[in-house]
PDB file of C-alpha atoms in Angstrom:
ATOM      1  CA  UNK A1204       0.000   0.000   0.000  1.00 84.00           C
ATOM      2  CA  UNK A1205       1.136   3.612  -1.001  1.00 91.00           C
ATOM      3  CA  UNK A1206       1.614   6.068   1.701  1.00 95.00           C
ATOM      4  CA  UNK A1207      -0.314   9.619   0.434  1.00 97.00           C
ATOM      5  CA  UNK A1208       1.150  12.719   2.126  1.00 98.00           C
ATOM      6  CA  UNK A1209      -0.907  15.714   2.172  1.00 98.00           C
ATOM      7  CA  UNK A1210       1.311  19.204   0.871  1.00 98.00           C
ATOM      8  CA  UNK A1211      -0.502  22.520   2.233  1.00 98.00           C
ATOM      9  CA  UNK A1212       1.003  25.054   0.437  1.00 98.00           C
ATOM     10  CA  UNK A1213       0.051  29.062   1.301  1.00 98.00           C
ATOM     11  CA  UNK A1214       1.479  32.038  -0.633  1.00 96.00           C
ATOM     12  CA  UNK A1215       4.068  33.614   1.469  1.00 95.00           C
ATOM     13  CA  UNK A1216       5.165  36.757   0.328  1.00 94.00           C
ATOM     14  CA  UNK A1217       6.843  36.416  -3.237  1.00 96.00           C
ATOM     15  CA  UNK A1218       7.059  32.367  -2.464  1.00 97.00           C
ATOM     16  CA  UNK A1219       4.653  29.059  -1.541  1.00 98.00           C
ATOM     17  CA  UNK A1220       5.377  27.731   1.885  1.00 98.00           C
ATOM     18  CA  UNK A1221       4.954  23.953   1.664  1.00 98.00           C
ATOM     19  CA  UNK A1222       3.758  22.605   4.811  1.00 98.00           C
ATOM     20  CA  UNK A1223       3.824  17.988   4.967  1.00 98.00           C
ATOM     21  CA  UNK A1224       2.669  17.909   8.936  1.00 97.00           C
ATOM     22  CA  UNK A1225       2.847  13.819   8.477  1.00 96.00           C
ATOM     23  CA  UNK A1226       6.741  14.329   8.332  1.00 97.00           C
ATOM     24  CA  UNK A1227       6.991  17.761  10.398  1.00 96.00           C
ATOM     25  CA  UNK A1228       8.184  19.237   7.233  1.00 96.00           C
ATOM     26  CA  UNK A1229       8.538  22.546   5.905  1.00 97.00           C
ATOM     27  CA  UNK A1230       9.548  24.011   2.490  1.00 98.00           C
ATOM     28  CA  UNK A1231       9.303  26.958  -0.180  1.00 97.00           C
ATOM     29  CA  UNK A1232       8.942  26.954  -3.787  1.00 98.00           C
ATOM     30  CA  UNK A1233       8.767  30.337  -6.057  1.00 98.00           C
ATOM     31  CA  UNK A1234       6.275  28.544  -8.112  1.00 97.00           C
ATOM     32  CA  UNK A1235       3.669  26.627  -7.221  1.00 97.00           C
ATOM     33  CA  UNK A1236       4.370  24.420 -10.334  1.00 97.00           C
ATOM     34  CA  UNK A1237       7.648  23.148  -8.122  1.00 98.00           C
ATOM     35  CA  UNK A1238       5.918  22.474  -5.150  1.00 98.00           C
ATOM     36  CA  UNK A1239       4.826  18.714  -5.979  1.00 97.00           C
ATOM     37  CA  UNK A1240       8.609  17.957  -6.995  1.00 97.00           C
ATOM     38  CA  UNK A1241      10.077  19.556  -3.743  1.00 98.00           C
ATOM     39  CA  UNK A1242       7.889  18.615  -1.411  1.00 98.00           C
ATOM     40  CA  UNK A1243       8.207  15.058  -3.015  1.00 97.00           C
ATOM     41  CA  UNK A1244      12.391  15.440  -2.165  1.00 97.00           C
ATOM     42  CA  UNK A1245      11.356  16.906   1.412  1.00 97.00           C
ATOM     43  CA  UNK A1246       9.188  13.719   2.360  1.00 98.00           C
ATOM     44  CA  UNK A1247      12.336  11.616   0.804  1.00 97.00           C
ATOM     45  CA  UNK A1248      14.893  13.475   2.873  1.00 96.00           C
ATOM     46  CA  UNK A1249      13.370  13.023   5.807  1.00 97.00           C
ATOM     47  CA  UNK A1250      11.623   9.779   5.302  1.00 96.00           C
ATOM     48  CA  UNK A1251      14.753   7.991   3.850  1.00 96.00           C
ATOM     49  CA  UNK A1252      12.736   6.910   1.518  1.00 95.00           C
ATOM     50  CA  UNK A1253      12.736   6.529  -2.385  1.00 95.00           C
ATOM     51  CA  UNK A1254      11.093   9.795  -3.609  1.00 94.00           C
ATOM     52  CA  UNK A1255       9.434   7.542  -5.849  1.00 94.00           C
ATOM     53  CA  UNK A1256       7.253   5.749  -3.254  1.00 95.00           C
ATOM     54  CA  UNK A1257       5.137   7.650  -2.089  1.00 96.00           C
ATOM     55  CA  UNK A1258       1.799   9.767  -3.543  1.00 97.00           C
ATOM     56  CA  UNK A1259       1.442  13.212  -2.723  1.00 97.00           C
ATOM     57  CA  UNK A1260      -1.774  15.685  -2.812  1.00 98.00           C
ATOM     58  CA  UNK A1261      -1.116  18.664  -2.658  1.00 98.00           C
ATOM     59  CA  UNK A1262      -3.715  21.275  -1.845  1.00 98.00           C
ATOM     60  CA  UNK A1263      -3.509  25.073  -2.215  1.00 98.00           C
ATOM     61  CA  UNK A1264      -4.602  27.589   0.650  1.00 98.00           C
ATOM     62  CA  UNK A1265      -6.230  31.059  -0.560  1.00 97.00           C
ATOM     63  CA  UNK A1266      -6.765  33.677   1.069  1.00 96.00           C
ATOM     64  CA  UNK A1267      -9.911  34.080   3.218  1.00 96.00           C
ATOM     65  CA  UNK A1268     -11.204  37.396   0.779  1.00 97.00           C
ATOM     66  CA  UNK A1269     -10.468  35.378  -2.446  1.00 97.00           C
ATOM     67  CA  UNK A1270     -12.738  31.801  -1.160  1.00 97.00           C
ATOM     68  CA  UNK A1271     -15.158  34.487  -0.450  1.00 98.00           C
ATOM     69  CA  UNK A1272     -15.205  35.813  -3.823  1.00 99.00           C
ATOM     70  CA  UNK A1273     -15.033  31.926  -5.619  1.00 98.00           C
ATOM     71  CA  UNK A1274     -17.849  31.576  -3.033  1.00 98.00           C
ATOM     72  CA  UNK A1275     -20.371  34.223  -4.534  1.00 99.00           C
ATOM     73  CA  UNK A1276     -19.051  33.425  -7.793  1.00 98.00           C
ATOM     74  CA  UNK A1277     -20.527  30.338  -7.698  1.00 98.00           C
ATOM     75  CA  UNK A1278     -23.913  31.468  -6.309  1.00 99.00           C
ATOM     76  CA  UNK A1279     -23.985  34.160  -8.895  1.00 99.00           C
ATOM     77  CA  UNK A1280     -23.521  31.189 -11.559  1.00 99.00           C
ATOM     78  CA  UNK A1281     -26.001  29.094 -10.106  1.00 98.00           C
ATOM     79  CA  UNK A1282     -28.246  32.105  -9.710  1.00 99.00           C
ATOM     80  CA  UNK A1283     -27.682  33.025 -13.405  1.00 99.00           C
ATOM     81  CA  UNK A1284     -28.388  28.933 -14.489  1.00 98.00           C
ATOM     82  CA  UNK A1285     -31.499  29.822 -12.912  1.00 98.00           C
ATOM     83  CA  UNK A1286     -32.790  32.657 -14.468  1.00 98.00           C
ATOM     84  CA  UNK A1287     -31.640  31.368 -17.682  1.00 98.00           C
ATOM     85  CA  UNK A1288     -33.428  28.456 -17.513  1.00 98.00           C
ATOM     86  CA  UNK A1289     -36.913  31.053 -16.252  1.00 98.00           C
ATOM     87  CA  UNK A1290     -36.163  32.697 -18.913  1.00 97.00           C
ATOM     88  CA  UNK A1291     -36.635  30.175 -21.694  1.00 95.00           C
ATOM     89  CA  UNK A1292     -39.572  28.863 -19.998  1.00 96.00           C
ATOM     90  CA  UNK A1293     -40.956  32.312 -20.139  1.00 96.00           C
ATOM     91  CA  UNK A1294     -39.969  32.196 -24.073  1.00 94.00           C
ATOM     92  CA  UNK A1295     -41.348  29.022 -25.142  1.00 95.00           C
ATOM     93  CA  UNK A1296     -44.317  30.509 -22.996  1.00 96.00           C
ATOM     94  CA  UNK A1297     -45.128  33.345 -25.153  1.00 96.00           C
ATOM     95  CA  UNK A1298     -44.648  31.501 -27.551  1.00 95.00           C
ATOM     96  CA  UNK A1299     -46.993  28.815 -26.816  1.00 96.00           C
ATOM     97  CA  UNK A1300     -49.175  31.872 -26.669  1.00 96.00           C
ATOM     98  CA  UNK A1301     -48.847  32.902 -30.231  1.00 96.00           C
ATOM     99  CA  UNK A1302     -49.384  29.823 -31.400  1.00 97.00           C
ATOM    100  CA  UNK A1303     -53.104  29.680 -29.598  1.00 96.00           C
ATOM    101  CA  UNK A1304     -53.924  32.790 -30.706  1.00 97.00           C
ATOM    102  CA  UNK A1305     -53.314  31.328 -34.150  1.00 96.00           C
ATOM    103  CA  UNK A1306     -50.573  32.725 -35.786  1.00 96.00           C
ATOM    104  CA  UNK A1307     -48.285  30.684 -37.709  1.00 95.00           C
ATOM    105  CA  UNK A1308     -45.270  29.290 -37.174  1.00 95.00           C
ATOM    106  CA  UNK A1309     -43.878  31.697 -40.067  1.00 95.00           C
ATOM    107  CA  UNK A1310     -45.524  34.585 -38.270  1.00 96.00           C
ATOM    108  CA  UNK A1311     -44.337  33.986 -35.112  1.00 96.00           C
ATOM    109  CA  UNK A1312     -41.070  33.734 -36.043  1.00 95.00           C
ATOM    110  CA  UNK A1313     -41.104  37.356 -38.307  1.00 96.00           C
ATOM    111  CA  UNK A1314     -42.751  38.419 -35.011  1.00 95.00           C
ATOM    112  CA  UNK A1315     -40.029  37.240 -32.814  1.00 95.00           C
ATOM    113  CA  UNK A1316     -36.806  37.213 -35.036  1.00 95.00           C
ATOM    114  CA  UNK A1317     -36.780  33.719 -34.605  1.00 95.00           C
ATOM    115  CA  UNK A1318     -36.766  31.139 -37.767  1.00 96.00           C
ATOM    116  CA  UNK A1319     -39.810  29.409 -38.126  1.00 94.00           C
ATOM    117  CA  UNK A1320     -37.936  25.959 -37.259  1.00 96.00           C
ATOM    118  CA  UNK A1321     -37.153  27.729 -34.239  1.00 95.00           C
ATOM    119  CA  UNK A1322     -40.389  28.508 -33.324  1.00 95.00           C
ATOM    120  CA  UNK A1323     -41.438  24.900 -34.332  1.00 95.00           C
ATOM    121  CA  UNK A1324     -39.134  23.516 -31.604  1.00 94.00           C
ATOM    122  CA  UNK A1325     -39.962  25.667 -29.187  1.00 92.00           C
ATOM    123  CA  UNK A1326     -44.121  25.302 -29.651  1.00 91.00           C
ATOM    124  CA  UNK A1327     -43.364  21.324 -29.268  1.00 89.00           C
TER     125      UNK A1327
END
């Protein structure tokens, strides 16, 4: 079985501070591209292990303002799936209307700026 060692690593300054608490280790990378690789040579350093035996996740800390703005990012999006979704209801609605009230298909769509395949589909 594969040992997995979790890599925190936190923006410090103009570098990454790599934290591995499963080996009391501590590191820094300029790039958070090099943080896998030298937190992988960390664990091997002071595991005496193989660097090559071992996983490693590594999972990036952000600041508390920018989860906060990911955070109502992602209700925004939701919000906005949402109200797209009303608002095609609300089309295919008037639509539906149209239709009842007998226009055509053709004349719905001149009426809308729709093609009249569109408004087909969106009467069915």
């Amino acid at each position: 079985m594969t040992t997995t060692y979790a890599v925190t690593a936190e923006r410090s300054g103009r570098f990454w501070a790599l934290e591995i608490p499963e080996v009391e280790g501590y590191t820094q990378v300029r790039s958070l591209t090099d943080a896998e690789p030298m937190a992988r040579d960390c664990i091997s350093f002071l595991t005496n292990v193989p660097p090559n035996s071992f996983d490693i996740t590594v999972t990036v800390k952000l600041p508390t303002t920018v989860q906060q703005h990911l955070k109502d990012s992602h209700t925004l999006a939701e919000q906005a799936a949402t109200a797209q979704a009303q608002a095609a209801a609300e089309s295919r609605a008037a639509i539906r209307e149209l239709h009842q009230q007998g226009l055509s298909l053709k004349e719905i769509g001149l009426a809308l700026g729709i093609s009249r395949q569109r408004a087909h589909q969106l009467v069915h």
